[in-house]
Coordinates of C-alpha atoms in Angstrom, one line a residue:
M1 CA 0.0 0.0 0.0
N2 CA 1.3 3.4 -1.0
R3 CA 1.0 5.9 1.9
A4 CA 1.3 9.6 1.7
A5 CA 4.2 11.4 3.2
K6 CA 3.2 13.6 6.0
G7 CA 6.5 15.4 6.9
G8 CA 9.0 17.4 4.9
M9 CA 11.2 15.7 2.3
A10 CA 14.6 14.5 3.5
G11 CA 17.5 16.8 3.0
T12 CA 19.4 14.2 1.1
C13 CA 17.0 14.1 -1.9
T14 CA 18.5 14.8 -5.3
A15 CA 18.3 18.3 -6.7
L16 CA 15.1 18.7 -8.8
L17 CA 14.2 21.8 -10.7
V18 CA 10.8 23.2 -9.6
L19 CA 9.4 25.8 -11.9
G20 CA 6.9 28.3 -10.4
G21 CA 4.6 30.6 -12.1
Y22 CA 7.2 33.3 -11.8
G23 CA 10.6 31.8 -11.9
A24 CA 12.7 28.8 -11.0
Y25 CA 14.1 27.5 -7.8
N26 CA 16.3 24.6 -6.6
M27 CA 14.1 22.3 -4.6
V28 CA 16.9 21.1 -2.3
H29 CA 17.8 24.6 -1.3
G30 CA 14.1 25.4 -0.7
L31 CA 13.5 22.4 1.5
T32 CA 16.7 22.4 3.5
S33 CA 17.3 26.1 4.2
G34 CA 15.7 28.0 7.0
P35 CA 13.0 30.6 6.5
S36 CA 13.8 33.1 3.9
G37 CA 14.3 36.8 4.6
E38 CA 11.0 37.4 3.1
A39 CA 9.3 34.9 5.4
Q40 CA 11.1 36.4 8.4
T41 CA 9.9 39.9 7.5
K42 CA 6.4 38.6 7.1
A43 CA 6.5 36.8 10.4
A44 CA 7.4 40.1 12.1
H45 CA 4.2 41.6 10.7
S46 CA 2.0 38.6 10.9
F47 CA -1.8 38.4 10.3
D48 CA -3.9 38.3 13.5
P49 CA -6.7 35.7 13.0
A50 CA -8.5 37.1 16.0
A51 CA -8.9 40.5 14.3
V52 CA -10.6 39.6 11.0
S53 CA -12.5 42.4 9.3
T54 CA -16.1 41.6 8.2
S55 CA -15.4 43.4 4.9
P56 CA -13.8 41.2 2.2
P57 CA -10.6 42.6 0.7
S58 CA -10.6 44.0 -2.8
D59 CA -10.3 41.8 -5.8
A60 CA -6.9 43.4 -6.8
K61 CA -5.4 42.9 -3.3
S62 CA -6.7 39.4 -3.0
V63 CA -5.3 38.4 -6.4
K64 CA -1.9 40.0 -5.5
L65 CA -1.6 38.1 -2.3
T66 CA -2.7 34.8 -3.9
R67 CA -0.1 35.2 -6.6
A68 CA 2.6 35.8 -3.9
F69 CA 1.4 32.7 -2.0
L70 CA 1.4 30.6 -5.1
N71 CA 4.7 31.9 -6.3
S72 CA 6.3 30.9 -3.0
W73 CA 4.6 27.5 -3.1
S74 CA 5.7 26.8 -6.7
R75 CA 9.3 27.7 -5.8
Q76 CA 9.0 25.5 -2.7
H77 CA 9.6 28.4 -0.4
L78 CA 7.2 26.7 1.9
D79 CA 7.8 28.7 5.0
A80 CA 7.3 31.9 3.0
A81 CA 4.1 30.5 1.5
A82 CA 2.8 29.5 4.9
S83 CA 3.5 33.0 6.2
D84 CA 1.0 34.3 3.7
T85 CA -1.7 32.2 5.5
D86 CA -3.6 32.8 8.7
A87 CA -2.2 29.5 10.2
P88 CA 1.5 29.2 9.3
G89 CA 2.2 26.5 11.9
T90 CA -0.4 24.2 10.3
A91 CA 0.3 25.3 6.7
T92 CA 4.0 24.5 6.6
P93 CA 3.8 20.7 7.4
A94 CA 0.7 20.4 5.2
L95 CA 2.6 21.9 2.2
Q96 CA 5.5 19.7 2.9
G97 CA 3.2 16.7 3.0
Y98 CA 1.8 17.7 -0.4
T99 CA 5.3 17.7 -1.9
G100 CA 6.3 14.4 -0.3
G101 CA 3.1 12.5 -0.8
L102 CA 2.8 13.3 -4.4
R103 CA 6.6 13.0 -5.0
L104 CA 6.3 16.4 -6.7
T105 CA 9.0 17.5 -9.2
K106 CA 7.3 20.6 -10.7
L107 CA 4.4 22.8 -9.7
T108 CA 2.9 25.6 -11.8
F109 CA -0.2 27.8 -11.4
G110 CA -2.2 29.8 -13.9
H111 CA -5.5 31.7 -14.5
V112 CA -5.4 33.4 -11.1
V113 CA -8.7 35.3 -11.0
S114 CA -10.9 36.8 -8.3
A115 CA -14.4 35.2 -8.0
G116 CA -15.8 37.9 -5.6
P117 CA -17.0 37.4 -2.1
S118 CA -16.7 33.9 -0.8
T119 CA -20.0 32.0 -0.1
V120 CA -18.2 29.6 2.2
T121 CA -15.8 31.8 4.3
S122 CA -17.5 34.8 5.8
G123 CA -15.7 38.1 5.1
A124 CA -13.3 36.6 2.5
T125 CA -12.7 37.1 -1.2
K126 CA -12.5 33.9 -3.3
V127 CA -9.6 33.6 -5.8
T128 CA -9.6 30.7 -8.3
F129 CA -6.6 29.2 -10.1
D130 CA -5.5 26.2 -12.1
V131 CA -2.8 23.8 -10.9
T132 CA -0.4 21.7 -12.9
A133 CA 1.6 19.3 -10.9
K134 CA 4.3 16.9 -12.2
V135 CA 4.0 14.0 -9.7
A136 CA 5.0 10.3 -9.5
D137 CA 4.1 8.6 -12.8
G138 CA 2.4 11.5 -14.5
T139 CA 1.1 15.1 -14.7
W140 CA -2.0 16.1 -12.7
T141 CA -4.0 19.2 -13.4
Y142 CA -7.0 20.5 -11.5
S143 CA -8.8 23.7 -10.6
S144 CA -8.7 25.1 -7.1
A145 CA -9.4 28.2 -5.0
V146 CA -8.4 30.0 -1.8
A147 CA -10.3 32.4 0.4
V148 CA -8.4 35.7 1.3
L149 CA -9.2 37.4 4.6
Q150 CA -8.4 40.9 5.7
S151 CA -7.6 41.9 9.3
T152 CA -8.9 45.1 10.9
D153 CA -5.4 46.7 10.4
G154 CA -5.5 46.0 6.7
R155 CA -3.2 42.9 6.6
L156 CA -4.2 40.1 4.2
A157 CA -3.9 36.3 4.6
V158 CA -4.9 33.2 2.8
H159 CA -7.4 31.3 5.0
W160 CA -5.8 27.9 5.6
N161 CA -7.4 24.5 5.6
N162 CA -6.6 21.4 3.6
S163 CA -8.9 22.5 0.8
V164 CA -6.1 24.8 -0.2
L165 CA -4.1 21.7 -1.3
Y166 CA -7.0 20.2 -3.1
P167 CA -10.7 21.2 -3.0
G168 CA -12.6 19.3 -0.3
L169 CA -9.6 17.6 1.2
G170 CA -10.4 16.9 4.8
D171 CA -8.2 17.9 7.8
D172 CA -7.3 14.2 8.4
Q173 CA -6.6 13.4 4.8
S174 CA -3.7 13.9 2.4
L175 CA -2.6 13.2 -1.1
T176 CA -0.5 10.4 -2.6
A177 CA 0.7 9.7 -6.2
G178 CA 2.1 6.6 -7.8
K179 CA 0.7 3.2 -7.0
L180 CA -3.0 3.7 -6.0
P181 CA -3.9 2.4 -2.5
E182 CA -6.3 -0.5 -2.4
G183 CA -9.2 1.4 -0.8
A184 CA -9.1 4.0 -3.7
T185 CA -10.0 1.3 -6.2
T186 CA -13.7 0.5 -6.4
A187 CA -14.4 -3.2 -6.2
E188 CA -16.8 -4.9 -8.6
V189 CA -19.6 -6.9 -7.1
V190 CA -20.2 -9.7 -9.6
A191 CA -22.5 -12.6 -10.1
S192 CA -21.4 -16.2 -9.6
D193 CA -19.9 -16.3 -13.1
G194 CA -17.2 -13.8 -11.9
R195 CA -18.0 -11.4 -14.7
T196 CA -21.4 -9.9 -14.6
D197 CA -21.5 -6.7 -12.6
L198 CA -24.6 -6.7 -10.2
S199 CA -25.0 -3.0 -10.6
T200 CA -26.2 -3.5 -14.2
F201 CA -29.4 -5.0 -12.7
S202 CA -31.8 -2.3 -11.4
S203 CA -33.0 -4.4 -8.5
L204 CA -29.5 -5.1 -7.3
R205 CA -27.8 -1.7 -7.4
D206 CA -28.4 -0.8 -3.8
I207 CA -27.5 -4.4 -2.7
A208 CA -24.3 -4.2 -4.8
A209 CA -23.3 -0.9 -3.2
T210 CA -23.9 -2.3 0.3
I211 CA -21.9 -5.4 -0.4
R212 CA -19.1 -3.3 -1.9
H213 CA -18.9 -1.2 1.2
N214 CA -18.9 -4.2 3.6
A215 CA -17.4 -7.2 2.0
R216 CA -13.7 -7.9 1.3
P217 CA -12.7 -8.0 -2.4
E218 CA -10.3 -10.5 -3.9
G219 CA -7.8 -10.3 -6.7
G220 CA -7.3 -7.3 -8.9
S221 CA -4.3 -5.2 -9.6
T222 CA -3.5 -1.7 -8.6
G223 CA -3.1 1.1 -11.1
T224 CA -1.2 4.3 -10.8
G225 CA -2.5 7.8 -10.3
V226 CA -3.4 10.4 -7.6
A227 CA -5.6 9.5 -4.6
V228 CA -6.9 10.9 -1.3
V229 CA -5.8 8.8 1.7
D230 CA -6.9 8.9 5.3
S231 CA -4.7 9.4 8.4
G232 CA -3.8 5.7 8.3
G233 CA -2.8 5.8 4.6
D234 CA -5.8 3.9 3.4
G235 CA -7.4 4.9 0.1
V236 CA -10.4 7.2 0.3
K237 CA -10.9 8.3 -3.3
T238 CA -9.1 8.2 -6.7
L239 CA -8.6 11.7 -8.2
K240 CA -6.5 10.8 -11.3
V241 CA -5.6 7.6 -13.0
F242 CA -2.4 7.4 -15.0
S243 CA -2.4 3.6 -15.6
K244 CA -5.5 1.5 -15.1
G245 CA -5.4 -1.5 -12.9
R246 CA -7.9 -4.4 -12.7
A247 CA -10.6 -3.9 -10.1
P248 CA -10.8 -6.5 -7.4
K249 CA -14.0 -8.5 -7.3
I250 CA -16.6 -9.6 -4.7
R251 CA -18.2 -12.7 -6.1
T252 CA -21.8 -13.4 -5.0
T253 CA -24.2 -16.3 -5.5
I254 CA -26.4 -14.5 -8.0
D255 CA -27.0 -16.3 -11.3
A256 CA -26.7 -13.7 -14.0
H257 CA -29.2 -15.4 -16.4
L258 CA -31.8 -16.1 -13.7
Q259 CA -31.5 -12.5 -12.4
A260 CA -32.2 -11.2 -15.9
V261 CA -35.3 -13.4 -16.1
A262 CA -36.4 -12.2 -12.6
E263 CA -36.0 -8.5 -13.6
S264 CA -38.2 -9.1 -16.6
A265 CA -40.7 -11.3 -14.7
V266 CA -41.6 -8.7 -12.1
K267 CA -42.5 -6.3 -14.9
D268 CA -44.6 -8.9 -16.9
S269 CA -47.7 -7.3 -18.5
P270 CA -50.3 -9.4 -16.6
L271 CA -49.2 -7.7 -13.4
Q272 CA -50.3 -4.3 -14.8
G273 CA -47.6 -2.4 -13.1
K274 CA -48.4 -3.6 -9.6
P275 CA -45.5 -3.7 -7.1
A276 CA -43.9 -7.1 -7.2
G277 CA -41.0 -8.9 -5.6
T278 CA -39.4 -12.3 -6.1
V279 CA -36.5 -14.4 -4.8
A280 CA -35.0 -17.6 -6.2
L281 CA -32.8 -20.0 -4.3
D282 CA -30.7 -23.0 -5.0
W283 CA -32.6 -25.3 -2.6
K284 CA -29.6 -27.6 -2.1
T285 CA -27.3 -24.9 -0.8
G286 CA -29.4 -21.9 0.2
H287 CA -27.5 -19.7 -2.3
I288 CA -29.6 -16.7 -3.5
L289 CA -29.8 -16.9 -7.3
A290 CA -32.0 -13.9 -8.0
I291 CA -33.7 -11.0 -6.2
A292 CA -35.9 -8.7 -8.2
H293 CA -38.6 -6.1 -7.4
T294 CA -40.6 -3.2 -8.6
G295 CA -42.6 -0.5 -6.8
A296 CA -41.7 2.6 -4.8
D297 CA -41.5 1.1 -1.4
G298 CA -38.0 -0.4 -1.7
D299 CA -37.0 -4.0 -2.1
I300 CA -40.2 -5.9 -1.3
A301 CA -38.5 -9.2 -2.3
I302 CA -36.4 -9.3 0.9
N303 CA -38.1 -6.5 3.0
G304 CA -41.7 -6.6 1.9
I305 CA -43.2 -7.9 5.2
K306 CA -46.8 -9.0 4.4
S307 CA -49.3 -11.6 5.5
P308 CA -48.3 -14.6 3.4
G309 CA -51.9 -16.0 3.1
S310 CA -52.3 -19.6 2.2
T311 CA -48.6 -20.2 1.5
M312 CA -48.4 -20.5 5.3
K313 CA -50.4 -23.8 5.0
I314 CA -47.1 -25.5 4.2
I315 CA -46.0 -24.8 7.8
T316 CA -49.5 -25.4 9.2
S317 CA -49.5 -28.9 7.5
A318 CA -46.0 -29.6 8.8
A319 CA -47.1 -28.7 12.4
L320 CA -50.1 -31.0 12.1
F321 CA -47.9 -33.9 10.8
D322 CA -45.1 -33.4 13.3
K323 CA -47.0 -32.5 16.5
V324 CA -50.2 -34.4 16.1
G325 CA -49.2 -37.3 13.8
L326 CA -51.8 -36.5 11.1
T327 CA -51.2 -37.5 7.5
P328 CA -52.3 -36.1 4.1
S329 CA -55.3 -38.5 4.3
S330 CA -56.5 -37.3 7.7
P331 CA -59.9 -35.6 7.8
A332 CA -60.1 -31.9 7.2
P333 CA -63.7 -31.0 6.5
C334 CA -64.1 -28.0 4.1
T335 CA -67.1 -25.8 5.0
D336 CA -68.2 -22.5 3.5
S337 CA -67.5 -20.7 6.7
L338 CA -66.2 -21.3 10.2
T339 CA -66.2 -19.3 13.4
A340 CA -63.3 -19.5 15.8
N341 CA -62.8 -17.3 18.9
S342 CA -65.8 -15.2 17.8
Q343 CA -64.3 -14.5 14.4
T344 CA -65.9 -15.9 11.2
F345 CA -63.6 -17.1 8.4
H346 CA -64.6 -17.8 4.7
N347 CA -62.9 -19.5 1.8
D348 CA -61.7 -17.8 -1.4
P349 CA -64.2 -17.6 -4.2
G350 CA -64.4 -20.9 -6.2
V351 CA -63.6 -23.2 -3.3
T352 CA -66.4 -25.8 -3.0
A353 CA -67.5 -27.1 0.4
N354 CA -66.6 -30.7 1.0
Q355 CA -67.3 -32.3 4.4
A356 CA -65.3 -35.4 3.5
A357 CA -62.2 -33.5 2.5
T358 CA -58.7 -34.7 3.6
I359 CA -55.7 -32.5 4.4
A360 CA -54.3 -33.2 1.0
Q361 CA -57.5 -32.3 -0.8
A362 CA -57.9 -29.1 1.3
F363 CA -54.3 -28.2 0.5
T364 CA -54.9 -28.7 -3.2
V365 CA -57.9 -26.4 -3.4
S366 CA -56.6 -24.2 -0.5
C367 CA -59.6 -24.5 1.7
N368 CA -59.2 -22.0 4.6
T369 CA -61.8 -23.5 6.9
S370 CA -60.2 -27.0 6.8
F371 CA -56.9 -25.7 8.1
I372 CA -58.4 -23.4 10.7
K373 CA -60.6 -26.3 12.0
D374 CA -57.8 -28.8 12.2
G375 CA -55.2 -26.3 13.5
F376 CA -57.6 -24.9 16.1
H377 CA -58.9 -28.3 17.2
Y378 CA -55.6 -30.3 17.3
L379 CA -53.3 -27.5 18.5
V380 CA -54.9 -24.5 20.1
T381 CA -57.6 -26.4 22.1
N382 CA -55.0 -28.9 23.2
G383 CA -52.9 -26.1 24.8
D384 CA -50.3 -25.7 22.0
A385 CA -51.2 -22.3 20.6
S386 CA -47.5 -21.6 19.8
A387 CA -47.2 -24.8 17.7
L388 CA -47.0 -22.9 14.4
H389 CA -44.3 -20.6 15.7
D390 CA -42.3 -23.5 17.1
E391 CA -42.6 -25.4 13.8
A392 CA -41.4 -22.3 11.8
V393 CA -38.4 -21.8 14.1
N394 CA -37.3 -25.4 14.8
V395 CA -37.9 -26.9 11.4
F396 CA -38.0 -24.1 8.8
G397 CA -35.2 -22.0 10.4
M398 CA -37.3 -18.8 11.0
G399 CA -35.1 -16.2 12.8
S400 CA -32.8 -13.3 12.3
W401 CA -30.7 -14.1 9.3
S402 CA -27.7 -12.4 7.8
I403 CA -27.5 -13.1 4.1
G404 CA -24.1 -11.5 4.0
G405 CA -22.4 -8.3 2.9
G406 CA -24.3 -6.1 5.3
V407 CA -27.5 -6.5 3.2
A408 CA -30.5 -5.8 5.4
T409 CA -33.5 -8.2 5.3
T410 CA -36.7 -8.1 7.3
D411 CA -37.4 -11.0 9.6
P412 CA -40.7 -13.0 9.3
S413 CA -42.9 -13.1 12.3
I414 CA -45.2 -15.9 13.6
P415 CA -45.8 -14.9 17.2
A416 CA -45.8 -17.5 19.9
D417 CA -48.3 -15.8 22.1
V418 CA -51.2 -15.2 19.7
Q419 CA -54.6 -14.3 21.2
G420 CA -58.2 -14.1 20.1
G421 CA -59.0 -14.4 16.4
D422 CA -55.3 -14.5 15.6
Q423 CA -55.2 -18.0 17.1
A424 CA -57.2 -19.1 14.1
A425 CA -56.0 -16.7 11.5
Q426 CA -52.4 -17.8 11.9
F427 CA -53.1 -21.1 10.3
I428 CA -54.0 -19.5 7.0
G429 CA -51.2 -16.9 7.1
Q430 CA -53.3 -13.9 8.2
G431 CA -53.6 -11.9 11.4
T432 CA -50.2 -11.2 13.0
V433 CA -48.3 -13.6 10.7
T434 CA -45.9 -11.8 8.3
A435 CA -43.3 -13.0 5.9
T436 CA -41.2 -12.0 2.9
P437 CA -40.7 -13.6 -0.5
L438 CA -37.2 -14.5 0.7
F439 CA -38.6 -16.5 3.7
M440 CA -41.3 -18.2 1.7
A441 CA -38.8 -19.2 -1.0
S442 CA -36.8 -20.7 1.9
V443 CA -39.9 -22.6 3.1
A444 CA -40.3 -24.2 -0.3
A445 CA -36.6 -25.0 -0.5
T446 CA -36.7 -26.7 2.9
V447 CA -39.5 -29.0 1.7
R448 CA -37.7 -29.9 -1.5
N449 CA -34.3 -30.3 0.1
A450 CA -35.8 -32.1 3.1
G451 CA -33.8 -29.8 5.3
F452 CA -33.2 -26.1 6.0
E453 CA -30.3 -24.2 4.3
Q454 CA -30.2 -20.6 5.3
P455 CA -30.3 -18.2 2.3
I456 CA -27.0 -16.4 1.6
I457 CA -25.8 -14.0 -1.1
L458 CA -22.0 -14.4 -0.4
P459 CA -20.7 -18.0 -0.9
E460 CA -18.6 -18.0 2.2
Q461 CA -21.2 -16.4 4.5
H462 CA -22.0 -18.2 7.7
Q463 CA -25.3 -20.1 7.5
E464 CA -27.5 -20.5 10.6
T465 CA -29.0 -24.0 11.1
A466 CA -32.4 -25.1 12.2
P467 CA -32.7 -26.7 15.6
Q468 CA -34.0 -29.9 14.0
Q469 CA -34.1 -31.5 10.6
I470 CA -37.5 -31.8 8.9
S471 CA -38.5 -35.5 9.1
G472 CA -38.4 -37.5 5.9
R473 CA -42.0 -38.4 6.5
T474 CA -43.1 -34.8 6.7
A475 CA -41.0 -33.7 3.8
G476 CA -42.5 -36.5 1.7
Y477 CA -46.0 -35.6 2.6
L478 CA -45.5 -32.0 1.8
Q479 CA -43.7 -32.7 -1.5
S480 CA -46.7 -34.9 -2.6
M481 CA -49.2 -32.3 -1.6
M482 CA -47.3 -29.4 -3.3
R483 CA -47.0 -31.5 -6.4
G484 CA -50.8 -31.9 -6.4
V485 CA -51.2 -28.1 -6.2
A486 CA -49.0 -27.7 -9.3
T487 CA -50.6 -30.4 -11.4
S488 CA -54.3 -30.2 -10.5
G489 CA -54.8 -27.6 -7.8
T490 CA -54.8 -23.8 -7.5
A491 CA -51.4 -23.4 -9.2
A492 CA -52.1 -25.6 -12.2
P493 CA -53.3 -22.8 -14.5
R494 CA -49.7 -21.4 -14.5
L495 CA -47.5 -24.4 -13.5
G496 CA -49.4 -27.4 -14.8
G497 CA -47.3 -29.5 -17.2
L498 CA -43.9 -28.4 -15.8
A499 CA -41.8 -31.4 -14.7
G500 CA -41.0 -31.9 -11.1
V501 CA -42.7 -28.8 -9.8
G502 CA -44.3 -28.5 -6.3
A503 CA -46.2 -25.3 -5.3
K504 CA -48.5 -23.5 -3.0
T505 CA -50.6 -20.4 -3.8
G506 CA -51.7 -17.7 -1.4
T507 CA -54.1 -14.7 -1.4
A508 CA -53.9 -12.4 1.7
E509 CA -56.3 -9.7 2.6
E510 CA -54.8 -6.3 3.5
A511 CA -56.8 -3.3 4.3
D512 CA -58.8 -2.5 1.1
H513 CA -57.0 -4.9 -1.2
T514 CA -55.5 -8.4 -1.5
N515 CA -51.9 -9.5 -2.2
G516 CA -51.0 -12.5 -4.4
W517 CA -48.4 -15.1 -3.3
L518 CA -47.0 -18.2 -4.9
T519 CA -44.0 -20.3 -3.8
A520 CA -42.7 -23.3 -5.7
Y521 CA -39.7 -25.4 -6.6
N522 CA -38.4 -27.6 -9.4
S523 CA -35.4 -29.8 -9.7
R524 CA -33.0 -27.0 -9.2
I525 CA -34.5 -23.9 -7.6
A526 CA -37.1 -22.7 -5.1
V527 CA -39.0 -19.5 -5.8
A528 CA -41.4 -17.2 -4.1
A529 CA -43.2 -14.1 -5.5
L530 CA -45.4 -11.5 -4.0
V531 CA -47.6 -9.1 -6.0
E532 CA -49.2 -6.3 -4.0
G533 CA -52.8 -5.8 -5.2
G534 CA -52.8 -9.2 -6.9
S535 CA -56.4 -10.6 -7.0
S536 CA -55.1 -14.1 -6.4
G537 CA -51.8 -15.9 -6.1
V538 CA -52.0 -17.8 -9.4
N539 CA -53.2 -14.9 -11.5
S540 CA -50.4 -12.5 -10.3
A541 CA -47.4 -14.1 -8.6
G542 CA -48.0 -17.2 -10.7
Y543 CA -46.8 -15.4 -13.8
V544 CA -43.5 -14.4 -12.1
V545 CA -42.8 -17.8 -10.7
R546 CA -43.4 -19.6 -14.0
H547 CA -40.8 -17.3 -15.7
L548 CA -38.2 -18.3 -13.1
L549 CA -39.0 -22.0 -13.1
T550 CA -38.8 -22.1 -16.9
G551 CA -35.8 -19.8 -17.0
S552 CA -37.4 -17.6 -19.7

């Protein structure tokens, strides 16, 4: 790492000719001799920073002083230049650091012009100028400015801060030239192919910026140029590139092709511009393959916390299988309506009542009353009101995840202490139950994988584990029922005919509208989608999920 020099250059450096705007000077003499007579004279009549006039000095006087300051600086009469400021003790080492950090060999100034009263420094006149600096590995040019103050006794001084060296340079920052420090080179956040820049996808720009800020890049080669460094010598910003290096990369789990499909899918015409979000996972590893969203409320794919509707029946079924010992053929009567804890529940339009229905049949047509009746009867009335919460945490890994790179995600919620009507509503993904497409994609992945793998976006990110593995029995039951939903149930209009697909639809009521959900898997991926304002899961989220499952 190339660190900027902070002190003066050593007296043993070779003689280098430094040409100022108004003459020539031997750098060795300028850096090794004591203060010049001019500087000593000025020091005897120094500017008093405590007695600054509120009236800006005239343009002519300000330009004259600035020219004198720049002339001394260009000749490397650094003590003399510093004596033209209102803080000579600070200015001298800073000017020396500029010379040493840039490995300066020549410095010239031009176009010294007054710009009138300063809008930044009260009572000062702004003077602008151009800088040409021959530094390590190249020539650097930039425009700069100083603020000239006037004391009450008429003396003038350049107001000193590090912006005199370069506009906007902080007090704890300095300049370096030559090999660029690592921090000054922006890392590329790329897909799993190692090539595709995630920032080319609109849904991933903020995510890529967050990962770039938090994750450690690998590889790359450093170019040469001019950079700002902090007090520890770490790169802050590249100002000039002389020779281009190769940016280091941060590789993610994103599949570039599937991400492109997802970006298009959330904008599919049947959605009619409604906000949508989707996530695709590799169900074997938990690797996040795609995240896409639309809408003005941010990334609803990983932070859109909504009631998941009937997609929650996957977890409800698992709880009934694991905690009560029911099977897909266990009775689950489907009635037109059902009252539980003084709250009446209905089925979605098109669901036909069937008193002889089984859990599998109720799951296929998504009968709400079947799951409320069984869930309430077998779990709540038997004193296990937290059964759904426990199943979600222990088997499906619900909790506070970190997908990696500092990317924020919103945690799902299935409260353990539900009361009143929520004790029934939870079994159909309503009431106080909330989830994101990220979580529901993970639920489908857990079923297909027969085990929980925490979603991650960085390959080496730590993955939390679920307290217990889903049983082979329960996973088999769920896979069979989800296959039925895809082939002959509520998801069939979109997913029927696709090989190896299991799915569950969901429609959740929210205020004055409904949200459409669908989660599914095939032989490679697990997917979930949410469409805000979707009339039903299959007729909104179903379009998004089909695109991802088919990869087109």
